Coordinates of C-alpha atoms in Angstrom, one line a residue:
Chain A
X1 CA 46.1 -21.5 60.6
X2 CA 46.6 -20.4 64.2
X3 CA 45.0 -22.0 67.3
X4 CA 41.7 -20.5 68.6
X5 CA 42.2 -17.7 71.0
X6 CA 45.6 -16.7 69.9
X7 CA 46.5 -13.7 67.9
X8 CA 49.1 -12.1 65.8
X9 CA 49.5 -8.4 65.5
X10 CA 50.5 -6.3 62.5
X11 CA 51.5 -2.7 62.3
X12 CA 50.4 -0.4 63.8
X13 CA 48.9 -2.5 66.5
X14 CA 52.0 -4.4 67.4
X15 CA 53.9 -1.1 67.8
X16 CA 51.0 0.3 69.9
X17 CA 51.0 -2.7 72.1
X18 CA 54.8 -2.5 72.7
X19 CA 54.4 1.3 73.5
X20 CA 51.6 0.8 75.9
X21 CA 53.5 -1.9 77.7
X22 CA 56.6 0.3 77.9
X23 CA 54.5 3.2 79.2
X24 CA 53.2 1.0 82.1
X25 CA 56.6 -0.5 82.9
X26 CA 58.2 3.0 83.1
X27 CA 55.4 4.2 85.3
X28 CA 55.8 1.3 87.7
X29 CA 59.6 1.7 87.7
X30 CA 59.2 5.4 88.6
X31 CA 57.2 4.2 91.7
X32 CA 59.9 1.8 92.8
X33 CA 58.6 -1.4 91.2
X34 CA 61.6 -3.4 89.8
X35 CA 61.0 -5.8 86.9
X36 CA 61.3 -9.6 87.4
X37 CA 61.3 -12.2 84.8
X38 CA 59.6 -15.5 85.3
X39 CA 59.6 -18.8 83.3
X40 CA 56.7 -19.6 81.1
X41 CA 56.9 -23.3 82.1
X42 CA 56.1 -24.4 85.7
X43 CA 55.6 -27.7 87.4
X44 CA 51.9 -28.6 87.4
X45 CA 50.3 -28.2 90.8
X46 CA 46.7 -29.4 91.2
X47 CA 46.2 -27.0 94.0
X48 CA 46.9 -24.0 91.7
X49 CA 43.8 -21.8 91.5
X50 CA 43.8 -22.1 87.7
X51 CA 45.0 -25.7 87.6
X52 CA 41.9 -27.0 85.7
X53 CA 42.2 -24.3 83.1
X54 CA 45.9 -24.4 82.5
X55 CA 47.6 -25.9 79.4
X56 CA 49.5 -29.0 80.4
X57 CA 52.6 -30.6 78.8
X58 CA 54.6 -33.7 79.6
X59 CA 58.2 -33.2 80.5
X60 CA 61.0 -35.6 79.3
X61 CA 60.9 -37.2 82.8
X62 CA 57.2 -37.9 82.4
X63 CA 56.2 -35.2 84.9
X64 CA 53.4 -32.8 84.1
X65 CA 54.3 -29.2 83.4
X66 CA 51.9 -26.3 83.0
X67 CA 52.1 -23.2 80.9
X68 CA 52.1 -20.1 83.2
X69 CA 48.5 -19.1 83.7
X70 CA 48.9 -16.4 86.4
X71 CA 51.8 -14.3 87.6
X72 CA 51.0 -13.7 91.2
X73 CA 51.1 -17.4 92.3
X74 CA 54.2 -18.0 90.3
X75 CA 56.0 -15.0 91.6
X76 CA 55.1 -15.8 95.2
X77 CA 56.2 -19.4 94.8
X78 CA 59.6 -18.5 93.2
X79 CA 60.4 -15.5 95.5
X80 CA 59.3 -16.9 98.8
X81 CA 62.7 -18.3 99.7
X82 CA 64.5 -15.2 98.6
X83 CA 62.5 -12.5 100.3
X84 CA 64.0 -10.9 103.4
X85 CA 62.1 -8.7 105.8
X86 CA 60.9 -5.3 104.6
X87 CA 58.9 -4.0 101.7
X88 CA 59.5 -5.4 98.2
X89 CA 58.1 -4.0 95.0
X90 CA 58.1 -6.0 91.8
X91 CA 56.6 -5.6 88.3
X92 CA 56.1 -8.2 85.6
X93 CA 55.0 -8.3 82.0
X94 CA 54.5 -11.2 79.6
X95 CA 52.2 -13.8 78.1
X96 CA 49.9 -16.1 79.9
X97 CA 48.0 -19.1 78.6
X98 CA 44.6 -20.6 79.5
X99 CA 43.0 -23.6 77.9
X100 CA 39.7 -21.9 78.2
X101 CA 36.7 -23.1 76.3
X102 CA 35.3 -19.9 74.8
X103 CA 37.7 -17.5 73.2
X104 CA 35.9 -14.2 72.5
X105 CA 36.5 -10.6 72.1
X106 CA 39.1 -9.7 74.8
X107 CA 39.1 -13.2 76.1
X108 CA 42.0 -14.9 74.6
X109 CA 43.8 -18.1 75.4
X110 CA 47.1 -16.5 75.0
X111 CA 47.2 -13.0 76.4
X112 CA 49.5 -10.5 77.9
X113 CA 49.5 -8.9 81.3
X114 CA 51.5 -6.1 82.9
X115 CA 51.2 -6.0 86.6
X116 CA 52.8 -5.3 90.0
X117 CA 53.1 -6.7 93.5
X118 CA 53.6 -4.9 96.7
X119 CA 55.0 -7.4 99.2
X120 CA 55.7 -7.0 102.9
X121 CA 53.3 -4.1 103.6
X122 CA 49.7 -4.1 104.6
X123 CA 47.0 -1.8 105.9
X124 CA 45.2 1.3 104.5
X125 CA 48.4 3.1 103.2
X126 CA 49.6 0.0 101.3
X127 CA 46.1 -0.6 99.8
X128 CA 46.0 3.1 98.8
X129 CA 49.4 2.8 97.1
X130 CA 48.3 -0.1 95.0
X131 CA 45.0 1.6 94.1
X132 CA 46.9 4.9 93.3
X133 CA 49.1 2.9 90.9
X134 CA 46.0 1.5 89.2
X135 CA 44.6 5.0 88.7
X136 CA 48.0 6.2 87.4
X137 CA 48.1 3.2 85.0
X138 CA 44.8 4.2 83.5
X139 CA 45.9 7.8 83.1
X140 CA 49.1 6.7 81.5
X141 CA 47.1 4.8 78.9
X142 CA 44.9 7.8 78.3
X143 CA 41.8 5.8 79.3
X144 CA 38.9 7.3 81.1
X145 CA 38.3 4.6 83.7
X146 CA 36.2 3.9 86.7
X147 CA 37.8 1.9 89.5
X148 CA 35.4 -0.3 91.4
X149 CA 36.4 -1.6 94.9
X150 CA 34.9 -4.4 96.8
X151 CA 35.6 -6.0 100.1
X152 CA 35.4 -9.8 99.7
X153 CA 36.7 -10.2 103.3
X154 CA 33.5 -8.4 104.5
X155 CA 31.2 -11.0 102.8
X156 CA 33.6 -13.7 104.1
X157 CA 33.4 -12.6 107.7
X158 CA 29.7 -12.3 107.6
X159 CA 29.4 -15.8 106.1
X160 CA 31.9 -17.3 108.6
X161 CA 30.0 -15.8 111.5
X162 CA 26.6 -16.9 110.1
X163 CA 26.6 -20.4 111.5
X164 CA 25.8 -21.8 108.0
X165 CA 27.3 -25.1 106.9
X166 CA 30.2 -24.8 104.5
X167 CA 28.1 -26.0 101.5
X168 CA 25.3 -23.5 102.3
X169 CA 28.0 -20.7 102.7
X170 CA 29.1 -21.5 99.1
X171 CA 25.6 -21.3 97.7
X172 CA 24.9 -18.1 99.6
X173 CA 28.1 -16.6 98.3
X174 CA 27.2 -17.6 94.7
X175 CA 23.8 -15.9 95.1
X176 CA 25.4 -12.7 96.5
X177 CA 27.9 -12.7 93.7
X178 CA 25.1 -12.8 91.1
X179 CA 23.1 -10.2 93.2
X180 CA 20.3 -12.9 92.9
X181 CA 18.1 -11.7 95.7
X182 CA 15.2 -14.1 95.1
X183 CA 17.6 -17.1 95.3
X184 CA 19.3 -15.6 98.3
X185 CA 15.9 -15.4 100.1
X186 CA 15.0 -18.9 99.2
X187 CA 18.4 -20.2 100.4
X188 CA 18.0 -18.4 103.8
X189 CA 14.5 -19.9 104.1
X190 CA 15.9 -23.4 103.7
X191 CA 18.9 -22.7 105.9
X192 CA 17.7 -20.5 108.7
X193 CA 20.2 -18.0 110.3
X194 CA 19.7 -15.5 113.1
X195 CA 17.6 -12.5 112.0
X196 CA 20.5 -10.1 112.2
X197 CA 22.6 -12.2 109.9
X198 CA 19.7 -12.6 107.5
X199 CA 19.2 -8.8 107.4
X200 CA 22.9 -8.3 106.6
X201 CA 23.1 -11.0 104.0
X202 CA 20.1 -9.7 102.2
X203 CA 21.5 -6.1 102.2
X204 CA 24.9 -7.1 100.8
X205 CA 23.9 -7.5 97.1
X206 CA 22.6 -4.0 96.9
X207 CA 25.4 -2.2 98.6
X208 CA 26.9 -0.7 95.5
X209 CA 27.4 2.9 94.6
X210 CA 29.5 5.8 95.9
X211 CA 30.8 6.6 99.4
X212 CA 27.3 6.5 100.8
X213 CA 27.2 2.7 100.8
X214 CA 30.0 2.7 103.5
X215 CA 27.6 4.6 105.7
X216 CA 24.8 2.2 104.9
X217 CA 27.0 -0.8 105.6
X218 CA 28.0 0.7 109.0
X219 CA 24.4 0.7 110.1
X220 CA 24.2 -3.1 109.6
X221 CA 24.7 -5.5 112.5
X222 CA 28.1 -6.7 111.4
X223 CA 30.5 -9.1 113.2
X224 CA 33.5 -7.3 114.7
X225 CA 36.0 -8.5 112.1
X226 CA 33.8 -7.3 109.3
X227 CA 33.4 -4.0 111.0
X228 CA 37.2 -3.7 111.2
X229 CA 37.6 -4.5 107.5
X230 CA 35.0 -1.8 106.7
X231 CA 36.9 0.9 108.7
X232 CA 40.2 -0.1 107.0
X233 CA 38.5 0.4 103.7
X234 CA 37.2 3.8 104.8
X235 CA 40.7 4.9 105.9
X236 CA 42.1 3.6 102.6
X237 CA 39.7 5.8 100.6
X238 CA 40.4 8.8 102.8
X239 CA 44.1 8.4 102.0
X240 CA 43.5 7.7 98.3
X241 CA 41.4 10.9 97.7
X242 CA 40.2 9.5 94.4
X243 CA 36.6 8.8 93.4
X244 CA 35.9 5.1 93.4
X245 CA 32.8 3.0 92.9
X246 CA 32.1 0.6 95.8
X247 CA 30.4 -2.8 95.6
X248 CA 30.4 -4.4 99.1
X249 CA 28.5 -7.3 97.6
X250 CA 31.6 -8.4 95.7
X251 CA 32.0 -11.9 97.0
X252 CA 34.6 -13.3 94.6
X253 CA 37.1 -15.8 96.0
X254 CA 36.7 -14.4 99.5
X255 CA 38.9 -17.2 100.9
X256 CA 41.7 -15.9 98.8
X257 CA 41.2 -12.1 99.0
X258 CA 41.9 -11.0 102.6
X259 CA 40.9 -7.4 102.1
X260 CA 40.0 -5.3 99.1
X261 CA 39.4 -6.5 95.5
X262 CA 39.2 -4.1 92.7
X263 CA 38.9 -3.7 89.0
X264 CA 38.7 -0.9 86.4
X265 CA 36.2 -0.4 83.6
X266 CA 36.1 2.0 80.8
X267 CA 32.8 3.1 79.3
X268 CA 31.9 1.4 76.1
X269 CA 34.0 -1.7 76.7
X270 CA 32.3 -4.7 78.3
X271 CA 35.2 -6.3 80.2
X272 CA 37.4 -5.1 83.1
X273 CA 40.7 -3.7 82.0
X274 CA 42.6 -4.5 85.2
X275 CA 42.0 -6.4 88.4
X276 CA 43.7 -6.9 91.7
X277 CA 43.4 -6.9 95.4
X278 CA 45.0 -7.9 98.7
X279 CA 45.8 -11.5 99.5
X280 CA 47.6 -11.5 102.8
X281 CA 48.3 -15.1 104.0
X282 CA 47.2 -16.7 100.7
X283 CA 50.6 -16.9 99.1
X284 CA 52.8 -14.6 101.2
X285 CA 52.1 -13.1 104.6
X286 CA 51.5 -9.7 103.2
X287 CA 50.9 -9.0 99.5
X288 CA 48.7 -7.0 97.2
X289 CA 48.8 -6.1 93.5
X290 CA 47.0 -5.9 90.2
X291 CA 47.5 -6.8 86.6
X292 CA 46.3 -5.1 83.4
X293 CA 45.1 -7.1 80.3
X294 CA 47.1 -5.6 77.5
X295 CA 44.9 -7.0 74.7
X296 CA 41.9 -5.6 76.4
X297 CA 43.5 -2.2 76.7
X298 CA 44.3 -2.3 73.0
X299 CA 40.7 -3.3 72.2
X300 CA 39.4 -0.5 74.4
X301 CA 41.6 2.1 72.8
X302 CA 40.3 1.3 69.3
X303 CA 40.5 2.6 66.7
X304 CA 44.4 2.5 66.7
X305 CA 46.0 5.8 65.6
X306 CA 46.9 6.1 61.9
X307 CA 50.4 4.8 61.2
X308 CA 52.5 7.9 60.7
X309 CA 54.9 7.9 57.7
X310 CA 58.7 8.1 58.3
X311 CA 60.4 11.6 58.2
X312 CA 63.0 10.8 55.6
X313 CA 63.1 8.7 52.4
X314 CA 66.7 7.7 51.9
X315 CA 67.8 7.2 48.3
X316 CA 71.0 5.2 49.2
X317 CA 72.4 3.2 52.1
X318 CA 74.8 6.0 53.1
X319 CA 71.8 8.3 53.7
X320 CA 70.0 5.6 55.6
X321 CA 73.0 5.1 57.9
X322 CA 73.6 8.9 58.3
X323 CA 70.0 9.9 59.1
X324 CA 68.5 6.9 60.9
X325 CA 70.6 7.9 64.0
X326 CA 68.2 10.7 64.8
X327 CA 65.1 10.3 62.7
X328 CA 62.8 7.6 61.3
X329 CA 64.1 6.8 57.8
X330 CA 63.1 4.4 55.2
X331 CA 65.3 3.2 52.3
X332 CA 63.6 3.7 48.9
X333 CA 63.2 0.8 46.4
X334 CA 61.7 1.7 43.1
X335 CA 61.5 4.2 40.2
X336 CA 60.1 7.5 41.3
X337 CA 61.1 8.6 44.8
X338 CA 59.3 12.0 44.7
X339 CA 55.9 10.5 43.7
X340 CA 56.4 7.9 46.4
X341 CA 57.3 10.5 49.1
X342 CA 54.3 12.6 48.1
X343 CA 51.9 9.6 48.2
X344 CA 53.1 8.5 51.6
X345 CA 53.4 12.1 53.0
X346 CA 57.1 11.8 53.7
X347 CA 58.5 15.3 54.1
X348 CA 62.2 14.8 53.3
X349 CA 64.4 13.1 50.7
X350 CA 68.1 12.3 51.4
X351 CA 71.1 11.1 49.4
X352 CA 74.5 10.6 51.0
X353 CA 75.0 13.5 53.3
X354 CA 72.5 15.7 51.6
X355 CA 68.9 16.2 52.8
X356 CA 66.2 18.3 51.2
X357 CA 62.5 18.9 51.4
X358 CA 60.2 17.1 49.0
X359 CA 59.4 19.6 46.3
Chain B
X1 CA 27.1 2.1 65.0
X2 CA 24.4 4.0 66.8
X3 CA 24.9 5.0 70.4
X4 CA 22.0 4.3 72.8
X5 CA 21.3 5.2 76.4
X6 CA 20.6 1.6 77.2
X7 CA 20.4 -1.5 75.2
X8 CA 18.0 -4.3 76.2
X9 CA 18.2 -7.9 75.0
X10 CA 14.9 -9.8 74.8
X11 CA 14.3 -13.3 73.6
X12 CA 11.9 -13.8 70.7
X13 CA 9.0 -15.9 71.5
X14 CA 6.9 -16.5 74.5
X15 CA 8.8 -14.3 77.0
X16 CA 9.2 -11.3 74.7
X17 CA 5.7 -9.7 75.1
X18 CA 5.6 -10.2 78.9
X19 CA 9.1 -8.9 79.4
X20 CA 8.4 -5.9 77.2
X21 CA 5.3 -5.1 79.3
X22 CA 7.1 -5.7 82.6
X23 CA 9.9 -3.3 81.7
X24 CA 7.5 -0.7 80.4
X25 CA 5.4 -0.9 83.6
X26 CA 8.6 -0.4 85.6
X27 CA 9.0 2.9 83.7
X28 CA 11.7 2.0 81.2
X29 CA 10.9 4.0 78.0
X30 CA 11.1 1.2 75.5
X31 CA 10.8 1.9 71.8
X32 CA 7.7 0.8 70.1
X33 CA 8.1 -2.5 68.1
X34 CA 6.7 -1.2 64.8
X35 CA 8.5 -3.1 62.2
X36 CA 8.1 -6.7 63.0
X37 CA 11.0 -7.7 60.8
X38 CA 13.6 -5.4 62.3
X39 CA 15.9 -7.0 64.9
X40 CA 17.0 -3.7 66.5
X41 CA 14.4 -1.2 67.6
X42 CA 15.0 2.3 68.9
X43 CA 16.3 5.8 68.2
X44 CA 19.8 7.1 68.7
X45 CA 20.2 8.4 72.3
X46 CA 17.2 6.4 73.5
X47 CA 16.6 2.9 74.7
X48 CA 17.4 0.2 72.1
X49 CA 15.7 -3.2 72.0
X50 CA 17.4 -6.3 70.5
X51 CA 15.4 -9.4 69.6
X52 CA 17.5 -12.5 70.0
X53 CA 17.4 -16.2 70.2
X54 CA 17.0 -16.9 73.9
X55 CA 20.4 -18.6 74.2
X56 CA 22.0 -15.5 72.8
X57 CA 20.7 -13.1 75.5
X58 CA 23.3 -14.0 78.1
X59 CA 26.0 -13.7 75.5
X60 CA 25.0 -10.2 74.5
X61 CA 24.7 -9.1 78.1
X62 CA 27.9 -10.7 79.3
X63 CA 30.0 -9.1 76.5
X64 CA 28.4 -5.8 77.2
X65 CA 26.6 -5.2 73.9
X66 CA 23.4 -5.1 75.8
X67 CA 23.4 -3.9 79.3
X68 CA 20.3 -5.7 80.5
X69 CA 18.2 -8.6 79.3
X70 CA 15.4 -10.9 80.2
X71 CA 15.8 -14.6 79.8
X72 CA 14.6 -17.8 81.4
X73 CA 16.5 -19.4 84.3
X74 CA 16.7 -22.6 82.2
X75 CA 18.9 -20.7 79.7
X76 CA 21.0 -19.2 82.4
X77 CA 21.6 -22.6 84.0
X78 CA 23.1 -23.7 80.8
X79 CA 25.0 -20.6 79.8
X80 CA 27.7 -20.5 82.4
X81 CA 27.9 -16.7 82.0
X82 CA 28.9 -14.5 84.9
X83 CA 25.9 -12.1 85.1
X84 CA 24.0 -10.3 87.7
X85 CA 20.6 -11.8 88.1
X86 CA 18.8 -9.4 90.5
X87 CA 15.1 -10.0 89.7
X88 CA 12.9 -13.0 89.3
X89 CA 10.1 -11.6 87.1
X90 CA 7.9 -14.6 87.8
X91 CA 6.4 -15.2 84.4
X92 CA 7.5 -17.7 81.8
X93 CA 7.3 -20.5 84.3
X94 CA 8.5 -23.9 83.1
X95 CA 10.7 -26.8 84.4
X96 CA 13.7 -28.7 83.1
X97 CA 12.9 -32.3 83.3
X98 CA 14.3 -35.8 82.6
X99 CA 12.0 -37.4 80.1
X100 CA 11.9 -41.1 79.0
X101 CA 9.7 -43.6 77.3
X102 CA 7.1 -45.2 79.6
X103 CA 8.5 -48.3 81.2
X104 CA 12.1 -47.4 80.5
X105 CA 14.1 -48.0 83.6
X106 CA 17.5 -49.3 82.3
X107 CA 20.6 -47.3 82.6
X108 CA 20.9 -44.1 80.5
X109 CA 23.7 -44.3 78.0
X110 CA 22.8 -41.5 75.7
X111 CA 20.9 -38.4 76.6
X112 CA 19.6 -35.7 74.1
X113 CA 19.1 -32.1 75.0
X114 CA 19.2 -28.4 74.1
X115 CA 21.0 -27.8 77.4
X116 CA 24.3 -29.6 77.0
X117 CA 26.2 -27.9 79.9
X118 CA 23.4 -28.3 82.4
X119 CA 23.1 -32.0 81.4
X120 CA 26.8 -32.6 81.5
X121 CA 26.8 -31.2 85.1
X122 CA 23.9 -33.4 86.0
X123 CA 25.7 -36.5 84.7
X124 CA 28.8 -35.6 86.6
X125 CA 26.9 -35.0 89.9
X126 CA 25.1 -38.3 89.6
X127 CA 28.0 -40.3 88.3
X128 CA 26.1 -41.4 85.3
X129 CA 28.3 -42.5 82.4
X130 CA 26.3 -41.3 79.4
X131 CA 26.9 -39.3 76.2
X132 CA 25.2 -36.0 75.7
X133 CA 23.8 -35.4 72.2
X134 CA 23.1 -31.7 71.6
X135 CA 20.0 -31.1 69.4
X136 CA 18.3 -27.8 68.5
X137 CA 14.6 -28.6 68.4
X138 CA 11.8 -31.1 69.0
X139 CA 13.9 -32.9 71.6
X140 CA 11.2 -35.3 72.5
X141 CA 11.6 -36.9 69.1
X142 CA 15.0 -38.2 70.2
X143 CA 13.3 -40.3 72.9
X144 CA 10.5 -41.4 70.6
X145 CA 12.8 -42.6 67.9
X146 CA 15.3 -44.1 70.2
X147 CA 18.1 -41.7 69.3
X148 CA 18.6 -41.4 73.0
X149 CA 17.5 -43.3 76.2
X150 CA 16.4 -40.1 77.8
X151 CA 16.1 -36.4 77.1
X152 CA 16.5 -33.3 79.3
X153 CA 14.1 -30.7 78.1
X154 CA 11.9 -27.8 79.1
X155 CA 8.3 -28.7 80.1
X156 CA 5.5 -26.2 80.5
X157 CA 2.2 -28.0 80.7
X158 CA 3.3 -31.5 79.7
X159 CA 0.9 -31.6 76.8
X160 CA 3.6 -32.0 74.2
X161 CA 5.1 -34.9 76.2
X162 CA 1.8 -36.7 76.6
X163 CA 1.0 -36.3 72.9
X164 CA 4.4 -37.9 72.1
X165 CA 3.6 -40.7 74.6
X166 CA 6.5 -39.9 76.9
X167 CA 6.7 -39.5 80.7
X168 CA 8.3 -36.8 82.9
X169 CA 10.5 -38.9 85.2
X170 CA 12.0 -36.2 87.3
X171 CA 11.9 -32.4 87.6
X172 CA 15.5 -31.2 87.6
X173 CA 15.0 -27.5 87.9
X174 CA 12.3 -24.9 88.0
X175 CA 12.6 -21.8 85.8
X176 CA 11.0 -18.4 85.4
X177 CA 12.1 -15.3 83.5
X178 CA 15.0 -13.3 85.1
X179 CA 16.3 -9.9 84.6
X180 CA 20.0 -10.1 83.9
X181 CA 22.5 -7.3 84.0
X182 CA 26.0 -6.8 82.8
X183 CA 28.5 -6.6 85.6
X184 CA 30.0 -3.3 84.8
X185 CA 26.8 -1.7 83.4
X186 CA 25.1 -2.1 86.8
X187 CA 27.8 0.1 88.2
X188 CA 28.4 2.6 85.4
X189 CA 24.6 3.1 84.7
X190 CA 23.4 2.6 88.2
X191 CA 21.4 5.9 88.2
X192 CA 19.2 4.3 85.6
X193 CA 19.4 0.6 86.6
X194 CA 19.2 0.7 90.4
X195 CA 15.7 2.3 90.5
X196 CA 14.6 0.1 87.6
X197 CA 15.6 -3.0 89.5
X198 CA 13.8 -1.7 92.6
X199 CA 10.6 -1.1 90.7
X200 CA 10.8 -4.5 88.9
X201 CA 11.2 -6.2 92.3
X202 CA 8.1 -4.4 93.7
X203 CA 6.1 -5.3 90.6
X204 CA 7.3 -8.9 90.7
X205 CA 6.2 -9.4 94.3
X206 CA 3.5 -12.2 94.3

């Protein structure tokens, strides 16, 4: 029996997972992102964004530990004292754990992420670099994906400038997040705001689509900081030169995301494959990044390719030692090697130094 | 598995017919429901219709099996699923209420409901220390028989309650049927869904 929301992989899935991970790590490395390794155990911090959902353990001293539930926070915490000035690029890969209630398709309690962080750079070019890497990652995986970009800081600035109380801001944000126009209208009727703000808030949920929504947004009576965020996004997209979907009503964790937030979807799979954004000031002065859910990618790539047979069937240890240096070889155990090779589709037999084609 | 242009999840029962007609009026080419025993209607390449238990609608939509669905706000309040909820369709009005035996004013120690998450939130907000008992039907019986001191249940006209000799102590939430949309489907199929949402909003205007 294994605990709910955990998984074990058999061939060929386990191999496929390792290959996918390697492909992403190589890609990130070629773009200057150096691997870091982080502990799976950390001191429990009630202020951690996932504190409530983390697995907890008791240390021998009686202190509470948590199993790693997110890389970004941990990486920032551990590296903060060691970072000098300038630009740093890091990549990470490994398991994460969440004590989540529902474990469902693609929503595991033990899962693997591969991701990267760009630290010490901000602005449109830095955002475009991170987005470019997200596109490249999807390409490297051979997945046709759509990248959706939102601007939580825009919603945040509009809300902050609205004059609404903090609790009303939260409720309004929730209604925008769900694109729940009727509830949004009702909330604004209960908590009156200036007509210009009302008009903007009611427009936000429907500002999704292609580049034209930027134009639409620019016609709204936005506060100056929101306008700046919008023009930074426009500049980012100009630099990126890739087609993205926009959703300016994306209002997720706007107090954390200081600029863009993005995720990638692939048709026919119901959950995002990757997610990331910019969080200047939240953990480090300037940082952006994203992470891919490896199990989700595996799920989205289904069905896994057929496991290919080895090239050579070795009849003795000597042949195994000799040929495994350059090819995939399997040692034969049994009675009839020719029948076995034929049944598995193995093209060559080998004995000692000798190798021949299966008759 | 068949491929469809769009898959719609509708709850069996009182909302089904109204939801079907509302979507049809808004121009969605829904398949005819010919075989009453089939659970999945529709032709390959067209619009498919799933008939589900109302609690299952948010699950199918959240996990992307169905791109859109219609379900009561009462169910959404309990589901905790992160869905888009762009249209209040207006029909299927009901309320979620706290129900007790007449004259019962003592503290609530045990509360029975079909809405365990909503009820647990309510208890937490009010600081009531009570156990939640999840039941699947005829909830009022729990109050009548003394299984619980109170129940949280859906009330339409109140006739069932009165017949059972119970009183509606407090209305906790109002509910109507909502259009729900999967987060990524709204973006990936926006050519189909954005106009559909706009038409449904126009039609739902009181």
